[in-house]
Coordinates of C-alpha atoms in Angstrom, one line a residue:
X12 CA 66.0 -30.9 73.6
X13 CA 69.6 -29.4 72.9
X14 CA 68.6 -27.6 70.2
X15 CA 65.7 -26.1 72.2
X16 CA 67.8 -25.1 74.8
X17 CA 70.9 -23.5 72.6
X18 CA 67.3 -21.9 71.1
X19 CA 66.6 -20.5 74.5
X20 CA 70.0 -19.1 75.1
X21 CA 70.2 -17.5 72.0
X22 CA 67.8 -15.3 73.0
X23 CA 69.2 -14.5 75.8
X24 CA 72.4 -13.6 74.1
X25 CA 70.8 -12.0 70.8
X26 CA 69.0 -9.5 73.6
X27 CA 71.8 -9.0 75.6
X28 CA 73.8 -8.0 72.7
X29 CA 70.9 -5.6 71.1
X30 CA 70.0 -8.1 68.9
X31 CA 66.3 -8.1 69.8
X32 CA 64.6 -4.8 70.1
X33 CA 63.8 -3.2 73.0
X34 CA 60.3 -1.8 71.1
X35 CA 57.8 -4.8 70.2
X36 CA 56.9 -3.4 67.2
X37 CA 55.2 -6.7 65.8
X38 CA 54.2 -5.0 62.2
X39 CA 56.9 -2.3 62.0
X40 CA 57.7 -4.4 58.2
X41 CA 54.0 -5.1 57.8
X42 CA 52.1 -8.4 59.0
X43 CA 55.0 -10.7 59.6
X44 CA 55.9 -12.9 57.7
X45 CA 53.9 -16.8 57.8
X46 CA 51.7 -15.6 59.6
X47 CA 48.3 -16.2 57.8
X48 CA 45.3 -14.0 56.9
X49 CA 42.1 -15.3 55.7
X50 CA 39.9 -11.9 55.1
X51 CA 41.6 -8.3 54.8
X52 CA 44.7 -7.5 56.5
X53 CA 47.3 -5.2 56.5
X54 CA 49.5 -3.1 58.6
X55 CA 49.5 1.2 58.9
X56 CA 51.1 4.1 60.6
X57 CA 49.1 6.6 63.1
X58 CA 45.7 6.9 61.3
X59 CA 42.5 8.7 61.9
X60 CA 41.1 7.5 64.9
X61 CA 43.8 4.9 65.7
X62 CA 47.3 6.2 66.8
X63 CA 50.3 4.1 67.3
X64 CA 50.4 1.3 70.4
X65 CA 51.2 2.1 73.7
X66 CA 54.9 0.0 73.7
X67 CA 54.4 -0.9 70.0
X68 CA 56.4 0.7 67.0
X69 CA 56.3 2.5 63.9
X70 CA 53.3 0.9 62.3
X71 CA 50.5 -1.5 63.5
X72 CA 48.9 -4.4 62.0
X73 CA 45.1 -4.2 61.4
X74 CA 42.0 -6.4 60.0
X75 CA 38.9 -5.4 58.9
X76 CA 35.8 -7.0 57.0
X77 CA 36.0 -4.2 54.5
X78 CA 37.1 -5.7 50.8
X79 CA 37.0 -9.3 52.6
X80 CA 35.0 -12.1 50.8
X81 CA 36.0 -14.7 54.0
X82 CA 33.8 -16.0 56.0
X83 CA 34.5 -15.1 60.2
X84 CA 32.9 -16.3 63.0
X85 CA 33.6 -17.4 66.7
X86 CA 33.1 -21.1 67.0
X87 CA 29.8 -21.3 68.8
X88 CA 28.4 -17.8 67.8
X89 CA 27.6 -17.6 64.5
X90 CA 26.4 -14.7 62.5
X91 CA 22.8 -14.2 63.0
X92 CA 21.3 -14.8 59.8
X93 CA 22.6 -13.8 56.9
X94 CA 25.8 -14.6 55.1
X95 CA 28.8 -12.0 56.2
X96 CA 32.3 -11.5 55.8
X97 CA 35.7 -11.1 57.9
X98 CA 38.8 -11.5 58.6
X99 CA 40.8 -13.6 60.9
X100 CA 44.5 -13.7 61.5
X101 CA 47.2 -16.2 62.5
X102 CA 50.7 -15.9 64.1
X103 CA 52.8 -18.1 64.0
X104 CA 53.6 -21.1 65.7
X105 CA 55.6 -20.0 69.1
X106 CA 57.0 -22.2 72.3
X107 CA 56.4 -20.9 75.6
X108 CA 57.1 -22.0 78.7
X109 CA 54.6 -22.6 81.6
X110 CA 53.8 -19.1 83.3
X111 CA 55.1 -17.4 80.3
X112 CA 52.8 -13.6 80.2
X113 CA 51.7 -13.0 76.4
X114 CA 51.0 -9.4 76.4
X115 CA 49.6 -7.1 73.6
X116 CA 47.4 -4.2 72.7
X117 CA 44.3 -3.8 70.5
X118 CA 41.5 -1.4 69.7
X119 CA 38.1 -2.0 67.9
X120 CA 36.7 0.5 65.8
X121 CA 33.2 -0.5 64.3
X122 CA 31.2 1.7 61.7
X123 CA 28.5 -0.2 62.8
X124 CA 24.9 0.4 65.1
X125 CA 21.9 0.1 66.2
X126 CA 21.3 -3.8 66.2
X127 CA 24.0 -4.5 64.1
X128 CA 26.5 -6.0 66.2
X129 CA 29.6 -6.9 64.4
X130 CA 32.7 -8.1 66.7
X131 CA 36.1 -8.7 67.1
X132 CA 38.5 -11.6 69.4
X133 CA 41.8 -12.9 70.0
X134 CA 42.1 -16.4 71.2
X135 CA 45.9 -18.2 72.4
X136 CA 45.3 -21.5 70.1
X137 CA 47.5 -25.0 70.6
X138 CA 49.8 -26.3 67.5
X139 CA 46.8 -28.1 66.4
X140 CA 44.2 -24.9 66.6
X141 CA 42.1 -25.6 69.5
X142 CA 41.5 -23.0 72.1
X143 CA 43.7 -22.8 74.7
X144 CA 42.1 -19.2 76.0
X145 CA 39.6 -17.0 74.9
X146 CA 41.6 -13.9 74.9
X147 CA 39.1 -11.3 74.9
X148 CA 36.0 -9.9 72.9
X149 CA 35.0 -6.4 71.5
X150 CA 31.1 -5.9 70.0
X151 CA 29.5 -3.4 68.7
X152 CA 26.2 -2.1 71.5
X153 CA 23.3 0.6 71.6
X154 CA 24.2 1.2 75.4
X155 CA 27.2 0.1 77.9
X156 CA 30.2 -1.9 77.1
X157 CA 31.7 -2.6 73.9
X158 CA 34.7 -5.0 75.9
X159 CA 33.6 -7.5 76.9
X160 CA 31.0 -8.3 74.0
X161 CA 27.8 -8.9 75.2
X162 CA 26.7 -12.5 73.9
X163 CA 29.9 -13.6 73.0
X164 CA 32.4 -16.2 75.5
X165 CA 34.0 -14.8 78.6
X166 CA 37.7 -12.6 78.5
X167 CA 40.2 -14.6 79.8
X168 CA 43.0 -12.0 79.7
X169 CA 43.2 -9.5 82.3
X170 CA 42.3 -6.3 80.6
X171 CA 43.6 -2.6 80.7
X172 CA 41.2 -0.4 80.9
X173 CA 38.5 -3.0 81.9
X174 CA 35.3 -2.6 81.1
X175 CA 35.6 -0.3 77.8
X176 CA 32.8 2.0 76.5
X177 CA 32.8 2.9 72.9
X178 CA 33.9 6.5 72.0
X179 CA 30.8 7.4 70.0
X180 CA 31.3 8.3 66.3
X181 CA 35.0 7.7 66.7
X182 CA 35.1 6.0 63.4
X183 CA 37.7 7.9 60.4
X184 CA 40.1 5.4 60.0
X185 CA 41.4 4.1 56.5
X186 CA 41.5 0.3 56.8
X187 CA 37.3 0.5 57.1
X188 CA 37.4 1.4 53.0
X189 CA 34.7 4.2 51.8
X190 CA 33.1 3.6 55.5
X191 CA 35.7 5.1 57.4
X192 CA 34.5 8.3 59.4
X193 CA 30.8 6.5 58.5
X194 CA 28.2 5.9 61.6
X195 CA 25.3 3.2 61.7
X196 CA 23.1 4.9 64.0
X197 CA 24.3 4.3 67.6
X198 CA 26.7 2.2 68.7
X199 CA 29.6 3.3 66.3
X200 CA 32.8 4.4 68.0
X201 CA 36.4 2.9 68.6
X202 CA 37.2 1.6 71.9
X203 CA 40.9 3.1 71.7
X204 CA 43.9 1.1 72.9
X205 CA 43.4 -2.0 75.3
X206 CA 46.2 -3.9 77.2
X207 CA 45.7 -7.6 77.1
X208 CA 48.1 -10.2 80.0
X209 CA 47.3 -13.6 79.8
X210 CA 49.5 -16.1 82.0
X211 CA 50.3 -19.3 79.8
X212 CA 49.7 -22.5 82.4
X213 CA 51.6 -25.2 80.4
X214 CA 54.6 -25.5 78.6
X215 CA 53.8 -25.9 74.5
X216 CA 53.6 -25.0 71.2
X217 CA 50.8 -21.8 70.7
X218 CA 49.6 -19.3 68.3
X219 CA 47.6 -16.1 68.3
X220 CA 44.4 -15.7 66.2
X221 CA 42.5 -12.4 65.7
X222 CA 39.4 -12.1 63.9
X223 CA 36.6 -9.6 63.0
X224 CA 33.4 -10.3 61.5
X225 CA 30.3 -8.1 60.6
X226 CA 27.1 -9.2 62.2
X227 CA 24.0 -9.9 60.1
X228 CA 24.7 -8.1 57.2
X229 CA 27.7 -6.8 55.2
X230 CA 27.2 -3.4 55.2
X231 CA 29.0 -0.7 57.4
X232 CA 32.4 -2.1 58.2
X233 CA 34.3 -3.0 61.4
X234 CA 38.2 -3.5 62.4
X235 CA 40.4 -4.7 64.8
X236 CA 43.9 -2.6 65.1
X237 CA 47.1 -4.9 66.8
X238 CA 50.3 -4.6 68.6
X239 CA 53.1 -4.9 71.1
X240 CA 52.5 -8.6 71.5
X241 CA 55.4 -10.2 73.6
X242 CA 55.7 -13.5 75.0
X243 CA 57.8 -14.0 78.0
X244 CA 59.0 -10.4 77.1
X245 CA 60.0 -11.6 73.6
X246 CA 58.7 -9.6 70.6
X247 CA 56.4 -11.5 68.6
X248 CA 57.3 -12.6 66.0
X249 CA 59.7 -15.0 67.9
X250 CA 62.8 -16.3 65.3
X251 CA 62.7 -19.4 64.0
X252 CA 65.6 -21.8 64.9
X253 CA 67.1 -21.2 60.8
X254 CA 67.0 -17.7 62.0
X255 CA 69.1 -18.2 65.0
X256 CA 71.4 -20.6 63.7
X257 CA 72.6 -17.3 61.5
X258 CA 72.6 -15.0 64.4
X259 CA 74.6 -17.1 66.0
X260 CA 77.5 -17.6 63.6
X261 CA 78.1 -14.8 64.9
X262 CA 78.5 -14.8 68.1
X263 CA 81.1 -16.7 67.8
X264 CA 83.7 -13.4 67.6
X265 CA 82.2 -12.3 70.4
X266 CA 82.4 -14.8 73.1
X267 CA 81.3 -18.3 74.3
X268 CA 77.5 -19.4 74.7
X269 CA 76.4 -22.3 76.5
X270 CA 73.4 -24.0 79.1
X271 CA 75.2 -24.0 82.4
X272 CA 75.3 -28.1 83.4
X273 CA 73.2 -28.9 86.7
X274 CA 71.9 -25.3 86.9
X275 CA 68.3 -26.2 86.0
X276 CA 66.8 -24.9 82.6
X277 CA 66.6 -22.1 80.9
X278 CA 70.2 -21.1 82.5
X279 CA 72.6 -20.0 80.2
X280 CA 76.1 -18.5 80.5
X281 CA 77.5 -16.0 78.0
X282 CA 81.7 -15.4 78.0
X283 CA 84.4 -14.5 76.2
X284 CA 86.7 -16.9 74.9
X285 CA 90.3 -16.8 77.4

């Protein structure tokens, strides 16, 4: 519990002193590191159809079924008949306190028509990968709504713009292979960026998964763009307590850190040394 707490105040000190950017640039050095990607995945400047995130950085992180061999599927959902590919994506493991708001930004882009209905989630998983909260979902359709997917398990996260239409034959972007700037019949598009707020209930330990999968068959592929994912207004991805044990070595020129006794927690007082 101590070292939790000094963990806590850390970041309180780290952002005060400019240690944490002010940008939540999740995949401004590429995917971040441990987190794990079964499928394609990869990260990219302002491209084609897909510019950068409203309140992200320099470069966003992206996967796609296009040169995936993985299998990708919603529990529950399936594919629809024949084998297919995808991609799904792991964070890593993050603690956040009950109320905490995880907040990020996405955008589906789908090569993809005319019964074909590949589709894309997030879902906030426990330490032990159950579902906590099905984030949202983005499919592929002939007519209406690509978010929230028809067929697929209700959007839990409060949603910016909500509902989403597809922007027809919006489709050149470079992480969909030889596809990109391809259309399936209708139904292809990119649903441009989308704000996602989810309000965690309980205190624990969480991760992020995002996955896409083509539906059916494997041809014409589909992506999912990510981020500007916070927690608590922490940038994702949160250090790990090696990490802070560095950062604050040295702190120690600068001034005194330390939970305030009796003040209830998450309080933390930062001083110079008299």
């Amino acid at each position: 519990m101590q070292t939790r707490n000094f963990i806590r105040c850390a970041a309180v000190a780290l952002s005060a002193l400019g240690a944490v950017p002010a940008s939540a640039g999740t995949s401004d050095g590429g995917i971040p590191e441990f987190w794990t990607c079964s499928g394609s995945c990869g990260a990219s400047g302002a491209d084609g159809v897909v510019p950068l995130a409203p309140g992200g950085g320099s470069a966003y992180g992206w996967i796609s079924t296009w040169g995936s061999t993985a299998q990708a599927a919603l529990p529950g959902v399936g594919t629809g008949g024949a084998d297919v590919n995808g991609t799904i994506l792991r964070s890593v493991s993050f603690d956040a306190a009950a109320g905490a708001q995880l907040d990020f930004r996405f955008n589906f882009v789908s090569t993809d028509g005319d019964g074909y209905a590949d589709y894309a989630w997030a879902r906030l998983l426990d330490q032990d990968n159950n579902q906590v909260a099905m984030l949202f979902t983005a499919r592929t359709t002939e007519a209406g709504n690509a978010i929230p997917g028809f067929g697929l398990p209700a959007t839990q996260a409060t949603l910016t713009p909500f509902p989403v239409p597809i922007m027809d034959g919006e489709t050149k972007w470079a992480p969909l292979g030889p596809d990109s700037d391809e259309c399936y019949d209708v139904g292809c598009g990119a649903t441009g960026w989308v704000r996602a707020q989810y309000a965690i209930a309980s205190n624990g330990t969480y991760r992020l998964e995002f996955g896409v999968t083509n539906w059916d068959d494997q041809d014409f592929d589909s992506g999912l763009a990510l981020d500007a994912i916070t927690v608590g207004g922490a940038p994702l991805p949160i250090p790990e307590p090696g990490q802070y044990a560095m950062l604050l070595a040295g702190l120690a020129v600068l001034g005194v850190m330390r939970p305030v006794r009796g003040a209830g927690r998450g309080r933390c007082r930062i001083g110079r040394r008299t």
